[in-house]
Amino acid sequence: MTLNLFNDEDTAQHGREQIGPQSFVLRGFALADTDALLHGVDTVTAQSPWRHMQTPGGYTMSVALTNCGEWGWTTDAHGYRYARIDPLTGQPWPDLPAAFERLAQAAAQEAGFAGFTPDACLVNRYEPGARLSLHQDKNERDFDAPIVSVSLGMPALFLFGGDDRADKAARVPLFHGDVVVWGGVDRLRYHGVLPVKDAPHPRLGSQRINFTLRKAG
């Protein structure tokens, strides 16, 4: 599949694509909020900077990350978990930007998950070559709430697998402004991102910003 390397407000597709029984890609859903979303990213990273965390196995993640909201996802030699305090700054994570929360609630509603109220947001920055191996989002306490994932910047191939790691994963192209929502029977499906290719976005250059909103507490 050929990716449109310059997918933006002029070329973006719109509409809802179903990728699972309760999983959808909302094409271009975040485009109208791009300015507010990027301002939110800047506000968050000014308080809790990007960092490359280390997994319990000693692997340094290729994706830079930070968090905002009541809870933040962290990893180190002691394991994966949510924490209220940023281990880098010793301070609470930045507040969840209002634009993030509004978009997450609207996207969840569009995908059939009314009343979603996120309390955690993991913000990722992919540079060329960065990837995310197949994994489940299972550190949250509430599996009834969906995951809402927003893509900005360079395109990526999202891997959407099954309930077992060995299940074959679909390759779903994601572009600037796309939002993926999955929950219900699909909530614990394995997912990841293939190594991101260097296809500079007109606005964000050689990076992909992705943030996923969850109900963690």
Short mmCIF file of C-alpha atoms in Angstrom, two decimals:
data_model
loop_
_atom_site.label_atom_id
_atom_site.label_comp_id
_atom_site.label_asym_id
_atom_site.label_seq_id
_atom_site.Cartn_x
_atom_site.Cartn_y
_atom_site.Cartn_z
CA MET A 1 0.00 0.00 0.00
CA THR A 2 1.38 3.41 -0.97
CA LEU A 3 1.12 6.14 1.64
CA ASN A 4 0.36 9.71 0.67
CA LEU A 5 3.42 11.46 2.11
CA PHE A 6 1.81 14.88 2.15
CA ASN A 7 -1.58 14.06 3.60
CA ASP A 8 -2.85 17.28 5.19
CA GLU A 9 -5.91 19.51 5.29
CA ASP A 10 -5.98 19.72 1.49
CA THR A 11 -5.65 16.00 0.74
CA ALA A 12 -6.99 14.22 3.82
CA GLN A 13 -9.75 11.68 3.60
CA HIS A 14 -12.73 11.81 5.91
CA GLY A 15 -15.13 9.18 7.12
CA ARG A 16 -15.29 6.19 9.45
CA GLU A 17 -13.54 2.91 8.66
CA GLN A 18 -14.30 -0.16 10.74
CA ILE A 19 -11.24 -2.28 11.55
CA GLY A 20 -12.83 -4.52 14.20
CA PRO A 21 -16.25 -5.25 15.73
CA GLN A 22 -15.84 -2.22 18.03
CA SER A 23 -12.84 -0.52 16.44
CA PHE A 24 -12.79 2.40 14.01
CA VAL A 25 -10.46 4.76 12.19
CA LEU A 26 -12.01 8.22 12.03
CA ARG A 27 -10.29 9.74 9.02
CA GLY A 28 -9.37 13.41 9.39
CA PHE A 29 -11.37 13.68 12.61
CA ALA A 30 -8.71 15.80 14.38
CA LEU A 31 -7.86 18.16 11.51
CA ALA A 32 -10.09 21.02 12.65
CA ASP A 33 -8.42 20.95 16.07
CA THR A 34 -4.79 20.71 14.90
CA ASP A 35 -3.71 24.14 16.18
CA ALA A 36 -5.18 23.58 19.64
CA LEU A 37 -3.80 20.04 19.84
CA LEU A 38 -0.26 21.07 18.92
CA HIS A 39 -0.43 23.95 21.38
CA GLY A 40 -1.44 21.39 23.99
CA VAL A 41 1.56 19.20 23.12
CA ASP A 42 3.89 22.18 23.50
CA THR A 43 2.35 23.06 26.87
CA VAL A 44 2.70 19.50 28.14
CA THR A 45 6.30 19.02 26.98
CA ALA A 46 7.37 22.36 28.46
CA GLN A 47 6.45 20.99 31.89
CA SER A 48 7.24 17.28 31.39
CA PRO A 49 9.87 16.96 28.64
CA TRP A 50 10.18 14.17 26.11
CA ARG A 51 12.22 11.22 27.29
CA HIS A 52 13.18 7.70 26.09
CA MET A 53 12.12 5.32 28.84
CA GLN A 54 13.68 1.95 29.55
CA THR A 55 11.70 -1.27 29.67
CA PRO A 56 12.02 -3.81 32.51
CA GLY A 57 14.23 -5.86 30.20
CA GLY A 58 16.70 -2.99 29.82
CA TYR A 59 15.60 -1.95 26.33
CA THR A 60 15.54 1.80 25.62
CA MET A 61 12.37 2.67 23.75
CA SER A 62 12.86 4.24 20.30
CA VAL A 63 9.74 6.33 20.82
CA ALA A 64 10.13 9.45 22.98
CA LEU A 65 7.22 9.99 25.33
CA THR A 66 5.63 12.04 28.06
CA ASN A 67 2.21 12.15 29.73
CA CYS A 68 -0.55 14.44 30.85
CA GLY A 69 -3.64 14.01 32.97
CA GLU A 70 -4.20 12.63 36.44
CA TRP A 71 -2.15 9.52 35.66
CA GLY A 72 0.95 8.95 33.52
CA TRP A 73 2.26 5.68 32.09
CA THR A 74 5.86 4.85 32.99
CA THR A 75 8.31 2.01 32.58
CA ASP A 76 11.64 1.19 34.20
CA ALA A 77 13.50 -1.75 35.68
CA HIS A 78 10.64 -2.26 38.15
CA GLY A 79 7.96 -2.74 35.49
CA TYR A 80 5.12 -0.99 33.66
CA ARG A 81 2.65 1.09 35.65
CA TYR A 82 0.67 4.29 36.00
CA ALA A 83 1.84 6.96 38.42
CA ARG A 84 0.58 10.36 39.48
CA ILE A 85 4.09 11.86 39.66
CA ASP A 86 6.47 12.37 36.73
CA PRO A 87 9.64 10.49 37.76
CA LEU A 88 11.78 12.92 35.74
CA THR A 89 10.54 16.15 37.33
CA GLY A 90 9.21 14.91 40.66
CA GLN A 91 6.03 16.90 40.00
CA PRO A 92 2.49 15.87 39.02
CA TRP A 93 1.97 15.32 35.33
CA PRO A 94 0.66 18.36 33.42
CA ASP A 95 -3.09 18.82 33.29
CA LEU A 96 -4.89 17.21 30.38
CA PRO A 97 -5.37 20.00 27.80
CA ALA A 98 -9.03 20.84 27.26
CA ALA A 99 -8.64 20.31 23.49
CA PHE A 100 -7.40 16.75 24.11
CA GLU A 101 -10.37 15.92 26.31
CA ARG A 102 -12.94 17.44 23.95
CA LEU A 103 -11.54 15.55 20.97
CA ALA A 104 -11.35 12.26 22.88
CA GLN A 105 -14.95 12.52 24.04
CA ALA A 106 -16.20 13.43 20.56
CA ALA A 107 -14.24 10.61 18.90
CA ALA A 108 -15.41 8.06 21.47
CA GLN A 109 -19.00 9.19 20.94
CA GLU A 110 -18.59 8.83 17.17
CA ALA A 111 -17.31 5.28 17.65
CA GLY A 112 -20.18 4.30 19.94
CA PHE A 113 -18.60 4.87 23.36
CA ALA A 114 -20.66 7.59 24.99
CA GLY A 115 -19.61 9.19 28.26
CA PHE A 116 -15.86 8.59 27.91
CA THR A 117 -13.91 10.65 30.45
CA PRO A 118 -10.14 10.14 30.09
CA ASP A 119 -7.85 10.63 33.08
CA ALA A 120 -4.56 9.72 31.37
CA CYS A 121 -2.89 10.60 28.09
CA LEU A 122 0.33 9.05 26.81
CA VAL A 123 2.02 11.38 24.29
CA ASN A 124 4.52 9.79 21.87
CA ARG A 125 6.98 11.31 19.42
CA TYR A 126 8.16 9.09 16.56
CA GLU A 127 11.20 10.08 14.52
CA PRO A 128 12.30 8.10 11.43
CA GLY A 129 12.94 4.48 12.37
CA ALA A 130 11.03 4.60 15.65
CA ARG A 131 8.60 1.75 16.21
CA LEU A 132 6.30 0.23 18.80
CA SER A 133 6.19 -3.53 19.14
CA LEU A 134 2.93 -5.42 19.47
CA HIS A 135 1.47 -5.03 22.96
CA GLN A 136 -1.79 -4.81 24.89
CA ASP A 137 -2.94 -1.78 26.85
CA LYS A 138 -3.65 -3.64 30.08
CA ASN A 139 -2.22 -1.50 32.89
CA GLU A 140 -5.50 0.43 33.16
CA ARG A 141 -8.02 -0.47 35.86
CA ASP A 142 -11.09 0.15 33.68
CA PHE A 143 -11.32 -2.01 30.55
CA ASP A 144 -14.87 -0.83 29.90
CA ALA A 145 -13.55 2.50 28.60
CA PRO A 146 -12.11 2.69 25.06
CA ILE A 147 -8.67 3.78 23.88
CA VAL A 148 -8.62 6.93 21.71
CA SER A 149 -5.45 7.41 19.64
CA VAL A 150 -4.71 10.60 17.67
CA SER A 151 -2.14 10.88 14.86
CA LEU A 152 -0.40 14.10 13.79
CA GLY A 153 2.52 14.59 11.41
CA MET A 154 4.18 11.87 9.36
CA PRO A 155 2.16 8.82 8.26
CA ALA A 156 2.59 5.46 9.94
CA LEU A 157 1.45 1.87 9.57
CA PHE A 158 -0.59 0.85 12.60
CA LEU A 159 -0.57 -2.84 13.42
CA PHE A 160 -3.92 -4.06 14.73
CA GLY A 161 -3.80 -7.66 15.83
CA GLY A 162 -5.96 -10.04 17.79
CA ASP A 163 -6.34 -11.16 21.38
CA ASP A 164 -3.16 -13.26 21.15
CA ARG A 165 0.25 -11.94 20.19
CA ALA A 166 0.59 -14.63 17.52
CA ASP A 167 -2.59 -13.52 15.72
CA LYS A 168 -2.00 -11.93 12.33
CA ALA A 169 -2.07 -8.13 12.53
CA ALA A 170 -3.72 -5.91 9.95
CA ARG A 171 -1.64 -3.01 8.63
CA VAL A 172 -3.67 0.18 8.84
CA PRO A 173 -2.18 3.37 7.32
CA LEU A 174 -2.66 6.40 9.54
CA PHE A 175 -2.27 10.00 8.44
CA HIS A 176 -2.21 13.46 9.94
CA GLY A 177 -5.53 14.08 11.68
CA ASP A 178 -6.70 10.47 11.86
CA VAL A 179 -8.12 9.12 15.13
CA VAL A 180 -8.38 5.43 16.04
CA VAL A 181 -10.87 4.28 18.68
CA TRP A 182 -11.11 0.73 19.99
CA GLY A 183 -12.92 -0.76 22.97
CA GLY A 184 -15.54 -3.27 24.04
CA VAL A 185 -14.73 -6.72 22.68
CA ASP A 186 -11.64 -5.24 20.98
CA ARG A 187 -10.26 -3.48 24.05
CA LEU A 188 -7.36 -5.89 24.70
CA ARG A 189 -6.32 -6.52 21.12
CA TYR A 190 -2.60 -6.41 20.41
CA HIS A 191 -1.41 -3.36 18.48
CA GLY A 192 1.79 -1.57 17.51
CA VAL A 193 3.47 0.63 14.91
CA LEU A 194 5.92 -0.43 12.19
CA PRO A 195 9.18 1.55 11.90
CA VAL A 196 8.20 5.03 10.74
CA LYS A 197 9.67 6.09 7.40
CA ASP A 198 11.13 9.55 6.86
CA ALA A 199 8.33 11.25 4.93
CA PRO A 200 8.39 14.82 6.28
CA HIS A 201 5.05 16.42 6.98
CA PRO A 202 4.62 19.99 5.67
CA ARG A 203 4.01 21.31 9.18
CA LEU A 204 5.69 18.92 11.60
CA GLY A 205 8.65 17.83 9.52
CA SER A 206 10.27 14.46 10.24
CA GLN A 207 8.19 13.50 13.22
CA ARG A 208 4.92 11.86 14.09
CA ILE A 209 3.12 12.95 17.23
CA ASN A 210 0.66 10.42 18.60
CA PHE A 211 -1.29 10.60 21.82
CA THR A 212 -3.58 8.00 23.31
CA LEU A 213 -6.22 8.82 25.88
CA ARG A 214 -7.40 6.26 28.41
CA LYS A 215 -9.29 5.75 31.64
CA ALA A 216 -6.49 4.52 33.86
CA GLY A 217 -7.68 5.03 37.43
#
